[in-house]
mmCIF file of C-alpha atoms and ligand atoms in Angstrom:
data_model
loop_
_atom_site.group_PDB
_atom_site.id
_atom_site.type_symbol
_atom_site.label_atom_id
_atom_site.label_comp_id
_atom_site.label_asym_id
_atom_site.label_seq_id
_atom_site.Cartn_x
_atom_site.Cartn_y
_atom_site.Cartn_z
ATOM 1 C CA UNK A 1117 -10.966 47.219 -31.502
ATOM 2 C CA UNK A 1118 -8.655 44.680 -29.941
ATOM 3 C CA UNK A 1119 -4.951 44.870 -29.232
ATOM 4 C CA UNK A 1120 -2.432 42.224 -30.204
ATOM 5 C CA UNK A 1121 -2.793 39.764 -27.327
ATOM 6 C CA UNK A 1122 0.663 38.375 -27.961
ATOM 7 C CA UNK A 1123 2.090 41.387 -26.133
ATOM 8 C CA UNK A 1124 0.610 39.917 -22.943
ATOM 9 C CA UNK A 1125 2.975 36.980 -23.372
ATOM 10 C CA UNK A 1126 6.002 39.239 -22.838
ATOM 11 C CA UNK A 1127 7.598 39.279 -19.402
ATOM 12 C CA UNK A 1128 8.444 42.762 -18.167
ATOM 13 C CA UNK A 1129 12.160 43.456 -18.492
ATOM 14 C CA UNK A 1130 13.662 44.475 -15.163
ATOM 15 C CA UNK A 1131 17.244 44.187 -16.355
ATOM 16 C CA UNK A 1132 18.309 47.686 -17.286
ATOM 17 C CA UNK A 1133 15.781 49.484 -15.079
ATOM 18 C CA UNK A 1134 16.987 47.368 -12.155
ATOM 19 C CA UNK A 1135 20.628 48.143 -12.907
ATOM 20 C CA UNK A 1136 19.848 51.862 -13.326
ATOM 21 C CA UNK A 1137 17.944 52.021 -10.043
ATOM 22 C CA UNK A 1138 20.683 50.296 -8.049
ATOM 23 C CA UNK A 1139 23.427 52.444 -9.581
ATOM 24 C CA UNK A 1140 21.486 55.649 -8.836
ATOM 25 C CA UNK A 1141 20.945 54.557 -5.222
ATOM 26 C CA UNK A 1142 24.644 53.775 -4.837
ATOM 27 C CA UNK A 1143 25.665 57.139 -6.325
ATOM 28 C CA UNK A 1144 23.361 58.945 -3.917
ATOM 29 C CA UNK A 1145 24.855 57.138 -0.919
ATOM 30 C CA UNK A 1146 28.476 57.522 -2.101
ATOM 31 C CA UNK A 1147 28.625 60.757 -4.133
ATOM 32 C CA UNK A 1148 32.457 60.781 -4.176
ATOM 33 C CA UNK A 1149 32.987 57.206 -5.349
ATOM 34 C CA UNK A 1150 33.753 56.688 -9.032
ATOM 35 C CA UNK A 1151 32.153 53.626 -10.636
ATOM 36 C CA UNK A 1152 33.539 51.620 -13.545
ATOM 37 C CA UNK A 1153 30.812 50.634 -15.956
ATOM 38 C CA UNK A 1154 31.509 47.208 -17.365
ATOM 39 C CA UNK A 1155 27.866 46.570 -18.141
ATOM 40 C CA UNK A 1156 27.671 48.620 -21.336
ATOM 41 C CA UNK A 1157 26.478 46.810 -24.439
ATOM 42 C CA UNK A 1158 27.223 49.791 -26.653
ATOM 43 C CA UNK A 1159 30.346 51.069 -28.377
ATOM 44 C CA UNK A 1160 32.080 54.111 -26.887
ATOM 45 C CA UNK A 1161 34.810 55.106 -29.364
ATOM 46 C CA UNK A 1162 33.939 57.706 -32.044
ATOM 47 C CA UNK A 1163 33.459 56.845 -35.726
ATOM 48 C CA UNK A 1164 36.573 56.196 -37.808
ATOM 49 C CA UNK A 1165 37.775 59.120 -39.881
ATOM 50 C CA UNK A 1166 37.069 57.564 -43.346
ATOM 51 C CA UNK A 1167 33.475 57.028 -42.205
ATOM 52 C CA UNK A 1168 33.045 60.617 -41.046
ATOM 53 C CA UNK A 1169 34.570 61.943 -44.284
ATOM 54 C CA UNK A 1170 32.135 59.867 -46.319
ATOM 55 C CA UNK A 1171 29.225 61.255 -44.291
ATOM 56 C CA UNK A 1172 30.390 64.820 -44.940
ATOM 57 C CA UNK A 1173 30.784 64.197 -48.677
ATOM 58 C CA UNK A 1174 27.353 62.597 -48.913
ATOM 59 C CA UNK A 1175 25.761 65.488 -47.007
ATOM 60 C CA UNK A 1176 27.308 67.904 -49.508
ATOM 61 C CA UNK A 1177 25.990 65.836 -52.414
ATOM 62 C CA UNK A 1178 22.497 66.074 -50.947
ATOM 63 C CA UNK A 1179 22.859 69.878 -50.928
ATOM 64 C CA UNK A 1180 23.387 70.224 -54.702
ATOM 65 C CA UNK A 1181 20.626 69.766 -57.296
ATOM 66 C CA UNK A 1182 22.811 67.707 -59.650
ATOM 67 C CA UNK A 1183 23.850 65.219 -56.948
ATOM 68 C CA UNK A 1184 20.768 65.223 -54.724
ATOM 69 C CA UNK A 1185 19.180 61.774 -54.194
ATOM 70 C CA UNK A 1186 15.647 60.839 -53.221
ATOM 71 C CA UNK A 1187 14.370 57.282 -52.800
ATOM 72 C CA UNK A 1188 17.106 54.760 -53.454
ATOM 73 C CA UNK A 1189 16.896 51.176 -54.765
ATOM 74 C CA UNK A 1190 14.828 49.057 -52.342
ATOM 75 C CA UNK A 1191 17.584 46.567 -51.467
ATOM 76 C CA UNK A 1192 20.161 49.322 -51.116
ATOM 77 C CA UNK A 1193 22.512 51.099 -53.539
ATOM 78 C CA UNK A 1194 24.698 48.746 -55.587
ATOM 79 C CA UNK A 1195 27.871 50.418 -54.252
ATOM 80 C CA UNK A 1196 26.926 49.538 -50.664
ATOM 81 C CA UNK A 1197 25.697 46.027 -51.462
ATOM 82 C CA UNK A 1198 28.912 45.377 -53.376
ATOM 83 C CA UNK A 1199 30.884 46.521 -50.339
ATOM 84 C CA UNK A 1200 29.066 43.898 -48.233
ATOM 85 C CA UNK A 1201 29.554 41.267 -50.933
ATOM 86 C CA UNK A 1202 33.287 42.023 -51.139
ATOM 87 C CA UNK A 1203 33.586 41.738 -47.376
ATOM 88 C CA UNK A 1204 32.237 38.178 -47.650
ATOM 89 C CA UNK A 1205 34.434 37.415 -50.660
ATOM 90 C CA UNK A 1206 37.574 38.351 -48.733
ATOM 91 C CA UNK A 1207 36.784 35.427 -46.435
ATOM 92 C CA UNK A 1208 35.998 33.096 -49.301
ATOM 93 C CA UNK A 1209 32.216 33.250 -48.926
ATOM 94 C CA UNK A 1210 30.419 33.922 -52.189
ATOM 95 C CA UNK A 1211 27.181 35.825 -51.895
ATOM 96 C CA UNK A 1212 25.522 37.666 -54.736
ATOM 97 C CA UNK A 1213 24.479 41.280 -54.773
ATOM 98 C CA UNK A 1214 20.853 40.322 -55.261
ATOM 99 C CA UNK A 1215 20.971 38.188 -52.097
ATOM 100 C CA UNK A 1216 21.958 41.185 -49.949
ATOM 101 C CA UNK A 1217 19.335 43.460 -48.407
ATOM 102 C CA UNK A 1218 20.470 46.572 -46.539
ATOM 103 C CA UNK A 1219 18.670 47.827 -43.459
ATOM 104 C CA UNK A 1220 18.876 50.102 -40.448
ATOM 105 C CA UNK A 1221 20.241 47.299 -38.282
ATOM 106 C CA UNK A 1222 20.053 43.708 -37.165
ATOM 107 C CA UNK A 1223 17.217 44.209 -34.718
ATOM 108 C CA UNK A 1224 14.805 45.504 -37.375
ATOM 109 C CA UNK A 1225 15.715 42.666 -39.710
ATOM 110 C CA UNK A 1226 15.282 40.003 -37.027
ATOM 111 C CA UNK A 1227 11.858 41.396 -36.161
ATOM 112 C CA UNK A 1228 10.948 41.673 -39.845
ATOM 113 C CA UNK A 1229 11.561 37.978 -40.442
ATOM 114 C CA UNK A 1230 8.657 37.142 -38.152
ATOM 115 C CA UNK A 1231 6.354 38.385 -40.950
ATOM 116 C CA UNK A 1232 7.402 35.477 -43.157
ATOM 117 C CA UNK A 1233 6.578 32.554 -40.880
ATOM 118 C CA UNK A 1234 3.260 31.040 -39.855
ATOM 119 C CA UNK A 1235 2.453 31.488 -36.148
ATOM 120 C CA UNK A 1236 2.513 27.762 -35.346
ATOM 121 C CA UNK A 1237 6.195 27.450 -36.135
ATOM 122 C CA UNK A 1238 8.199 26.687 -33.012
ATOM 123 C CA UNK A 1239 10.964 29.191 -32.268
ATOM 124 C CA UNK A 1240 14.094 27.811 -30.625
ATOM 125 C CA UNK A 1241 15.818 30.530 -28.635
ATOM 126 C CA UNK A 1242 19.214 30.285 -26.908
ATOM 127 C CA UNK A 1243 19.081 30.589 -23.121
ATOM 128 C CA UNK A 1244 20.965 32.565 -21.966
ATOM 129 C CA UNK A 1245 20.735 34.766 -25.053
ATOM 130 C CA UNK A 1246 19.914 38.111 -26.612
ATOM 131 C CA UNK A 1247 16.422 38.814 -25.220
ATOM 132 C CA UNK A 1248 15.218 40.108 -28.615
ATOM 133 C CA UNK A 1249 14.935 36.588 -30.106
ATOM 134 C CA UNK A 1250 12.391 35.415 -27.561
ATOM 135 C CA UNK A 1251 10.431 38.647 -27.479
ATOM 136 C CA UNK A 1252 9.995 39.022 -31.254
ATOM 137 C CA UNK A 1253 8.898 35.379 -31.431
ATOM 138 C CA UNK A 1254 6.345 35.862 -28.655
ATOM 139 C CA UNK A 1255 5.008 39.045 -30.278
ATOM 140 C CA UNK A 1256 4.492 37.113 -33.513
ATOM 141 C CA UNK A 1257 2.589 34.371 -31.697
ATOM 142 C CA UNK A 1258 5.165 31.581 -31.977
ATOM 143 C CA UNK A 1259 5.565 28.909 -29.333
ATOM 144 C CA UNK A 1260 9.000 29.592 -27.830
ATOM 145 C CA UNK A 1261 11.274 26.867 -26.502
ATOM 146 C CA UNK A 1262 14.721 27.455 -25.106
ATOM 147 C CA UNK A 1263 17.871 25.794 -26.368
ATOM 148 C CA UNK A 1264 19.868 25.409 -23.194
ATOM 149 C CA UNK A 1265 23.362 26.830 -22.889
ATOM 150 C CA UNK A 1266 25.226 25.423 -19.906
ATOM 151 C CA UNK A 1267 28.677 25.365 -18.430
ATOM 152 C CA UNK A 1268 28.941 21.757 -19.671
ATOM 153 C CA UNK A 1269 28.323 22.675 -23.331
ATOM 154 C CA UNK A 1270 30.382 25.847 -23.031
ATOM 155 C CA UNK A 1271 27.208 27.889 -23.649
ATOM 156 C CA UNK A 1272 27.181 26.566 -27.223
ATOM 157 C CA UNK A 1273 24.090 24.358 -27.275
ATOM 158 C CA UNK A 1274 23.559 22.074 -30.255
ATOM 159 C CA UNK A 1275 20.409 20.381 -31.576
ATOM 160 C CA UNK A 1276 18.777 18.651 -28.605
ATOM 161 C CA UNK A 1277 16.318 16.349 -30.351
ATOM 162 C CA UNK A 1278 13.367 18.663 -29.718
ATOM 163 C CA UNK A 1279 11.286 20.151 -32.521
ATOM 164 C CA UNK A 1280 12.043 23.571 -33.913
ATOM 165 C CA UNK A 1281 11.212 25.524 -37.057
ATOM 166 C CA UNK A 1282 12.895 28.872 -36.484
ATOM 167 C CA UNK A 1283 16.377 28.480 -35.010
ATOM 168 C CA UNK A 1284 18.185 31.527 -33.648
ATOM 169 C CA UNK A 1285 21.954 31.256 -33.511
ATOM 170 C CA UNK A 1286 24.333 34.004 -32.439
ATOM 171 C CA UNK A 1287 28.076 33.495 -32.756
ATOM 172 C CA UNK A 1288 30.115 35.038 -31.185
ATOM 173 C CA UNK A 1289 27.312 35.082 -28.660
ATOM 174 C CA UNK A 1290 25.820 37.819 -26.573
ATOM 175 C CA UNK A 1291 25.969 37.599 -23.524
ATOM 176 C CA UNK A 1292 28.387 34.657 -23.379
ATOM 177 C CA UNK A 1293 31.088 35.586 -25.916
ATOM 178 C CA UNK A 1294 31.195 31.901 -26.865
ATOM 179 C CA UNK A 1295 31.887 31.044 -30.534
ATOM 180 C CA UNK A 1296 30.565 27.993 -32.379
ATOM 181 C CA UNK A 1297 33.104 25.784 -34.123
ATOM 182 C CA UNK A 1298 32.622 24.582 -37.681
ATOM 183 C CA UNK A 1299 31.595 21.129 -36.455
ATOM 184 C CA UNK A 1300 29.016 22.569 -34.071
ATOM 185 C CA UNK A 1301 27.475 24.778 -36.753
ATOM 186 C CA UNK A 1302 27.473 21.833 -39.151
ATOM 187 C CA UNK A 1303 25.315 19.933 -36.652
ATOM 188 C CA UNK A 1304 22.788 22.776 -36.674
ATOM 189 C CA UNK A 1305 22.771 23.020 -40.475
ATOM 190 C CA UNK A 1306 22.223 19.266 -40.787
ATOM 191 C CA UNK A 1307 19.394 19.464 -38.285
ATOM 192 C CA UNK A 1308 17.743 22.355 -40.152
ATOM 193 C CA UNK A 1309 18.050 20.630 -43.537
ATOM 194 C CA UNK A 1310 16.592 17.411 -42.209
ATOM 195 C CA UNK A 1311 13.680 19.120 -40.531
ATOM 196 C CA UNK A 1312 13.053 21.917 -43.038
ATOM 197 C CA UNK A 1313 13.780 24.511 -40.364
ATOM 198 C CA UNK A 1314 15.172 27.983 -41.028
ATOM 199 C CA UNK A 1315 18.241 29.246 -39.153
ATOM 200 C CA UNK A 1316 18.390 32.975 -38.408
ATOM 201 C CA UNK A 1317 22.117 33.492 -37.889
ATOM 202 C CA UNK A 1318 23.083 36.666 -36.049
ATOM 203 C CA UNK A 1319 26.627 37.611 -37.077
ATOM 204 C CA UNK A 1320 26.722 40.984 -35.276
ATOM 205 C CA UNK A 1321 30.013 40.126 -33.548
ATOM 206 C CA UNK A 1322 31.859 38.348 -36.387
ATOM 207 C CA UNK A 1323 34.493 41.110 -36.562
ATOM 208 C CA UNK A 1324 35.695 40.128 -33.080
ATOM 209 C CA UNK A 1325 36.810 36.668 -34.206
ATOM 210 C CA UNK A 1326 40.585 36.432 -34.445
ATOM 211 C CA UNK A 1327 40.926 32.656 -34.383
ATOM 212 C CA UNK A 1328 40.863 31.854 -38.101
ATOM 213 C CA UNK A 1329 39.684 28.295 -37.518
ATOM 214 C CA UNK A 1330 36.339 29.628 -36.254
ATOM 215 C CA UNK A 1331 33.550 30.377 -38.755
ATOM 216 C CA UNK A 1332 32.550 34.033 -39.181
ATOM 217 C CA UNK A 1333 29.553 33.264 -41.333
ATOM 218 C CA UNK A 1334 26.998 30.450 -41.380
ATOM 219 C CA UNK A 1335 27.609 30.294 -45.135
ATOM 220 C CA UNK A 1336 31.045 28.818 -44.471
ATOM 221 C CA UNK A 1337 29.101 25.662 -43.602
ATOM 222 C CA UNK A 1338 28.110 23.323 -46.411
ATOM 223 C CA UNK A 1339 24.368 23.225 -46.995
ATOM 224 C CA UNK A 1340 23.695 26.487 -45.124
ATOM 225 C CA UNK A 1341 22.554 28.219 -48.321
ATOM 226 C CA UNK A 1342 19.527 25.917 -48.302
ATOM 227 C CA UNK A 1343 18.482 26.518 -44.684
ATOM 228 C CA UNK A 1344 19.901 29.782 -43.318
ATOM 229 C CA UNK A 1345 19.617 33.528 -43.410
ATOM 230 C CA UNK A 1346 22.462 35.672 -42.073
ATOM 231 C CA UNK A 1347 21.925 38.977 -40.357
ATOM 232 C CA UNK A 1348 24.872 41.327 -40.051
ATOM 233 C CA UNK A 1349 25.411 44.768 -38.588
ATOM 234 C CA UNK A 1350 28.016 47.507 -38.481
ATOM 235 C CA UNK A 1351 26.862 48.449 -34.973
ATOM 236 C CA UNK A 1352 29.639 46.747 -33.035
ATOM 237 C CA UNK A 1353 32.195 46.237 -35.821
ATOM 238 C CA UNK A 1354 32.287 49.863 -37.022
ATOM 239 C CA UNK A 1355 30.630 51.847 -34.240
ATOM 240 C CA UNK A 1356 27.338 52.325 -36.118
ATOM 241 C CA UNK A 1357 24.990 51.887 -33.123
ATOM 242 C CA UNK A 1358 23.901 55.513 -33.541
ATOM 243 C CA UNK A 1359 24.262 55.697 -37.337
ATOM 244 C CA UNK A 1360 22.305 52.444 -38.034
ATOM 245 C CA UNK A 1361 23.356 50.029 -40.759
ATOM 246 C CA UNK A 1362 22.733 46.313 -41.073
ATOM 247 C CA UNK A 1363 22.005 43.746 -43.736
ATOM 248 C CA UNK A 1364 20.409 40.378 -44.318
ATOM 249 C CA UNK A 1365 21.749 37.798 -46.743
ATOM 250 C CA UNK A 1366 19.054 35.524 -48.154
ATOM 251 C CA UNK A 1367 20.494 32.836 -50.447
ATOM 252 C CA UNK A 1368 18.590 32.140 -53.637
ATOM 253 C CA UNK A 1369 18.501 28.418 -52.794
ATOM 254 C CA UNK A 1370 16.588 28.986 -49.562
ATOM 255 C CA UNK A 1371 13.072 27.695 -50.150
ATOM 256 C CA UNK A 1372 10.103 26.736 -48.049
ATOM 257 C CA UNK A 1373 7.437 24.562 -49.747
ATOM 258 C CA UNK A 1374 8.659 25.709 -53.141
ATOM 259 C CA UNK A 1375 8.648 29.431 -52.287
ATOM 260 C CA UNK A 1376 11.923 31.331 -52.493
ATOM 261 C CA UNK A 1377 12.387 33.189 -49.227
ATOM 262 C CA UNK A 1378 14.539 35.740 -51.008
ATOM 263 C CA UNK A 1379 11.533 36.785 -53.095
ATOM 264 C CA UNK A 1380 9.263 36.884 -50.062
ATOM 265 C CA UNK A 1381 11.788 39.021 -48.155
ATOM 266 C CA UNK A 1382 12.048 41.418 -51.106
ATOM 267 C CA UNK A 1383 8.262 41.711 -51.125
ATOM 268 C CA UNK A 1384 8.212 42.297 -47.376
ATOM 269 C CA UNK A 1385 10.987 44.889 -47.427
ATOM 270 C CA UNK A 1386 9.675 46.811 -50.411
ATOM 271 C CA UNK A 1387 6.272 47.016 -48.692
ATOM 272 C CA UNK A 1388 7.347 47.951 -45.169
ATOM 273 C CA UNK A 1389 10.721 49.642 -45.611
ATOM 274 C CA UNK A 1390 12.112 52.425 -47.781
ATOM 275 C CA UNK A 1391 15.814 51.960 -47.372
ATOM 276 C CA UNK A 1392 18.890 53.146 -45.524
ATOM 277 C CA UNK A 1393 19.638 56.897 -45.756
ATOM 278 C CA UNK A 1394 22.026 57.628 -48.641
ATOM 279 C CA UNK A 1395 24.731 59.215 -46.432
ATOM 280 C CA UNK A 1396 24.670 56.164 -44.153
ATOM 281 C CA UNK A 1397 25.124 53.844 -47.134
ATOM 282 C CA UNK A 1398 28.147 55.931 -48.142
ATOM 283 C CA UNK A 1399 29.418 55.728 -44.554
ATOM 284 C CA UNK A 1400 28.989 51.940 -44.613
ATOM 285 C CA UNK A 1401 30.844 51.727 -47.921
ATOM 286 C CA UNK A 1402 33.696 53.687 -46.315
ATOM 287 C CA UNK A 1403 33.684 51.455 -43.219
ATOM 288 C CA UNK A 1404 33.996 48.391 -45.467
ATOM 289 C CA UNK A 1405 36.783 49.894 -47.617
ATOM 290 C CA UNK A 1406 40.425 48.969 -46.941
ATOM 291 C CA UNK A 1407 41.157 52.185 -45.040
ATOM 292 C CA UNK A 1408 37.841 51.988 -43.180
ATOM 293 C CA UNK A 1409 38.312 48.399 -42.128
ATOM 294 C CA UNK A 1410 41.810 49.076 -40.854
ATOM 295 C CA UNK A 1411 40.507 51.925 -38.693
ATOM 296 C CA UNK A 1412 37.438 50.032 -37.470
ATOM 297 C CA UNK A 1413 39.488 46.968 -36.602
ATOM 298 C CA UNK A 1414 41.581 49.123 -34.278
ATOM 299 C CA UNK A 1415 38.475 49.876 -32.252
ATOM 300 C CA UNK A 1416 37.444 46.213 -32.319
ATOM 301 C CA UNK A 1417 40.924 45.238 -31.081
ATOM 302 C CA UNK A 1418 40.710 47.864 -28.335
ATOM 303 C CA UNK A 1419 37.417 46.459 -27.017
ATOM 304 C CA UNK A 1420 38.605 42.879 -27.329
ATOM 305 C CA UNK A 1421 41.837 43.678 -25.458
ATOM 306 C CA UNK A 1422 39.718 45.101 -22.623
ATOM 307 C CA UNK A 1423 37.691 41.897 -22.533
ATOM 308 C CA UNK A 1424 40.899 39.864 -22.465
ATOM 309 C CA UNK A 1425 42.161 41.938 -19.547
ATOM 310 C CA UNK A 1426 39.000 41.025 -17.635
ATOM 311 C CA UNK A 1427 39.274 37.402 -18.648
ATOM 312 C CA UNK A 1428 42.910 37.240 -17.465
ATOM 313 C CA UNK A 1429 41.954 38.775 -14.128
ATOM 314 C CA UNK A 1430 39.645 35.832 -13.496
ATOM 315 C CA UNK A 1431 42.293 33.248 -14.305
ATOM 316 C CA UNK A 1432 43.206 31.057 -11.347
ATOM 317 C CA UNK A 1433 40.300 32.322 -9.234
ATOM 318 C CA UNK A 1434 38.438 29.067 -9.694
ATOM 319 C CA UNK A 1435 35.325 30.599 -11.245
ATOM 320 C CA UNK A 1436 34.168 29.391 -14.642
ATOM 321 C CA UNK A 1437 34.292 31.963 -17.399
ATOM 322 C CA UNK A 1438 34.101 32.058 -21.187
ATOM 323 C CA UNK A 1439 34.244 34.664 -23.945
ATOM 324 C CA UNK A 1440 36.688 37.534 -24.139
ATOM 325 C CA UNK A 1441 38.981 35.916 -26.699
ATOM 326 C CA UNK A 1442 36.887 36.463 -29.827
ATOM 327 C CA UNK A 1443 34.281 38.752 -28.339
ATOM 328 C CA UNK A 1444 33.827 41.987 -26.382
ATOM 329 C CA UNK A 1445 32.001 39.989 -23.679
ATOM 330 C CA UNK A 1446 33.194 37.947 -20.737
ATOM 331 C CA UNK A 1447 30.665 35.600 -19.159
ATOM 332 C CA UNK A 1448 31.470 34.429 -15.657
ATOM 333 C CA UNK A 1449 30.016 32.294 -12.952
ATOM 334 C CA UNK A 1450 29.176 34.225 -9.788
ATOM 335 C CA UNK A 1451 31.572 33.261 -7.010
ATOM 336 C CA UNK A 1452 30.633 31.970 -3.560
ATOM 337 C CA UNK A 1453 27.270 30.585 -4.660
ATOM 338 C CA UNK A 1454 25.819 34.070 -5.172
ATOM 339 C CA UNK A 1455 22.933 34.551 -7.597
ATOM 340 C CA UNK A 1456 23.246 37.120 -10.417
ATOM 341 C CA UNK A 1457 21.742 40.046 -8.531
ATOM 342 C CA UNK A 1458 23.581 39.254 -5.293
ATOM 343 C CA UNK A 1459 26.849 39.341 -7.197
ATOM 344 C CA UNK A 1460 25.773 42.578 -8.885
ATOM 345 C CA UNK A 1461 25.320 44.203 -5.450
ATOM 346 C CA UNK A 1462 28.518 42.663 -4.129
ATOM 347 C CA UNK A 1463 30.629 43.869 -7.061
ATOM 348 C CA UNK A 1464 29.099 47.334 -6.907
ATOM 349 C CA UNK A 1465 29.711 47.744 -3.169
ATOM 350 C CA UNK A 1466 33.053 46.048 -2.932
ATOM 351 C CA UNK A 1467 34.761 46.748 -6.283
ATOM 352 C CA UNK A 1468 32.767 49.761 -7.571
ATOM 353 C CA UNK A 1469 32.100 47.862 -10.799
ATOM 354 C CA UNK A 1470 28.782 47.850 -12.634
ATOM 355 C CA UNK A 1471 28.170 44.657 -14.604
ATOM 356 C CA UNK A 1472 25.084 42.921 -15.968
ATOM 357 C CA UNK A 1473 23.299 40.147 -14.055
ATOM 358 C CA UNK A 1474 23.138 36.996 -16.186
ATOM 359 C CA UNK A 1475 19.553 36.324 -15.104
ATOM 360 C CA UNK A 1476 18.501 39.195 -17.396
ATOM 361 C CA UNK A 1477 19.404 37.028 -20.412
ATOM 362 C CA UNK A 1478 17.058 34.163 -19.537
ATOM 363 C CA UNK A 1479 16.582 31.646 -16.719
ATOM 364 C CA UNK A 1480 19.761 29.825 -17.791
ATOM 365 C CA UNK A 1481 21.755 32.985 -17.009
ATOM 366 C CA UNK A 1482 20.964 32.832 -13.282
ATOM 367 C CA UNK A 1483 24.158 32.458 -11.272
ATOM 368 C CA UNK A 1484 26.194 34.082 -14.051
ATOM 369 C CA UNK A 1485 27.320 37.589 -14.883
ATOM 370 C CA UNK A 1486 28.316 39.567 -18.003
ATOM 371 C CA UNK A 1487 31.225 42.003 -18.207
ATOM 372 C CA UNK A 1488 32.034 43.977 -21.340
ATOM 373 C CA UNK A 1489 35.129 45.398 -22.955
ATOM 374 C CA UNK A 1490 33.359 48.460 -24.346
ATOM 375 C CA UNK A 1491 34.741 50.734 -21.638
ATOM 376 C CA UNK A 1492 37.883 52.830 -21.315
ATOM 377 C CA UNK A 1493 41.189 50.933 -21.317
ATOM 378 C CA UNK A 1494 42.756 52.442 -18.175
ATOM 379 C CA UNK A 1495 39.529 52.200 -16.202
ATOM 380 C CA UNK A 1496 39.071 48.581 -17.308
ATOM 381 C CA UNK A 1497 42.647 47.649 -16.289
ATOM 382 C CA UNK A 1498 42.191 49.166 -12.846
ATOM 383 C CA UNK A 1499 38.784 47.522 -12.463
ATOM 384 C CA UNK A 1500 40.206 44.132 -13.466
ATOM 385 C CA UNK A 1501 42.411 44.081 -10.349
ATOM 386 C CA UNK A 1502 39.465 45.021 -8.127
ATOM 387 C CA UNK A 1503 37.363 42.343 -9.819
ATOM 388 C CA UNK A 1504 39.989 39.719 -9.090
ATOM 389 C CA UNK A 1505 40.323 40.746 -5.456
ATOM 390 C CA UNK A 1506 36.545 40.737 -5.001
ATOM 391 C CA UNK A 1507 36.144 37.307 -6.604
ATOM 392 C CA UNK A 1508 38.944 35.817 -4.486
ATOM 393 C CA UNK A 1509 37.459 37.332 -1.322
ATOM 394 C CA UNK A 1510 34.070 35.793 -2.160
ATOM 395 C CA UNK A 1511 35.807 32.424 -2.484
HETATM 396 C C1 PLP B 674 24.228 44.704 -30.609
HETATM 397 C C2 PLP B 674 23.633 43.482 -31.189
HETATM 398 C C3 PLP B 674 23.109 43.483 -32.490
HETATM 399 C C4 PLP B 674 23.133 44.715 -33.356
HETATM 400 O O1 PLP B 674 21.859 45.203 -33.483
HETATM 401 P P1 PLP B 674 21.629 46.510 -34.378
HETATM 402 O O2 PLP B 674 20.143 46.618 -34.448
HETATM 403 O O3 PLP B 674 22.254 46.248 -35.696
HETATM 404 O O4 PLP B 674 22.266 47.667 -33.655
HETATM 405 C C5 PLP B 674 22.602 42.314 -33.000
HETATM 406 N N1 PLP B 674 22.596 41.171 -32.282
HETATM 407 C C6 PLP B 674 23.085 41.132 -31.030
HETATM 408 C C7 PLP B 674 23.082 39.846 -30.305
HETATM 409 C C8 PLP B 674 23.611 42.281 -30.448
HETATM 410 O O5 PLP B 674 24.090 42.227 -29.201
#
């Protein structure tokens, strides 16, 4: 008996345990001080009413013999897949029902894709980036090489001439909130087509884009149907982090050495996965309906407005920042030459704000810091002023 040695390649994650420990120590020392948590990467507003109604109706259906449902279709019920398809169609992107696979979220799908690729394929992972991309690649045995986000490239790195087979792209990005332009995504698609690489495009934050010139889907880019898979989620766009609903779009044209990846993914999913719960598929259908979208977009606008408040507070302070305009995240340089954890301590002590040290998102995040708009509006507004004062004082 031997364990998977690839797990030894993983670095221990100190990010959230470190934050938790420091916050607990602060609370013990200052029991009367109220902290503002701008480090949350989770939604906080409750589900929209059309979504909750759909859940109730589906629960009632499950209680009656004539409407009870057992195993559903492996890719998801047609009504839910059509709802995803229609969402794409509204933006002029044509995807077919049979190209859509429903799941319990983006993270499971991302991890699942590792089953399809040989271990020698080089994974190119954005740094700073969502730590999941690197970790799932390491677990699957892939060599992992960073694609470097920097202040100079606006944390939107393009192809850098190095080899890569599996390319992770996330736009709008976590933690940086930066959004790729059409031209920048075109460069990645051209690279992938030339090299025969596969792009795994994480569209978890597409709902936060309000600038209509920015692409919301990789499939808005010509040629992407031959080199990319798109992974979507209702977690941040409809508050489904606890309910769990995501999907992967695998275009029929996507092939690797003559094998259709869509067929391989179907085989993988029907072997290892038995589908999204029926009530959750009904909830997703409701979230993607006209009434559902209107309600969910109010929550998205609320979070984005919070992020904009934070972004505005940093204006004129001289520190670099990005995000916040089409994203719930603001990514800022730490002032006064502080490293990520020094600024974490400084902001906690001086402004009673809890953020997330950029170093937790990869070596390229050192010296940077992530703030999120997922908190309460009033608390965020008050914290924004304290943030500004603290940054100016750190000079
Ligand atoms: C939150 C988030 C997701 C969503 O993951 P789920 O498993 O669908 O909840 C995906 N990608 C990134 C980068 C995220 O931050």
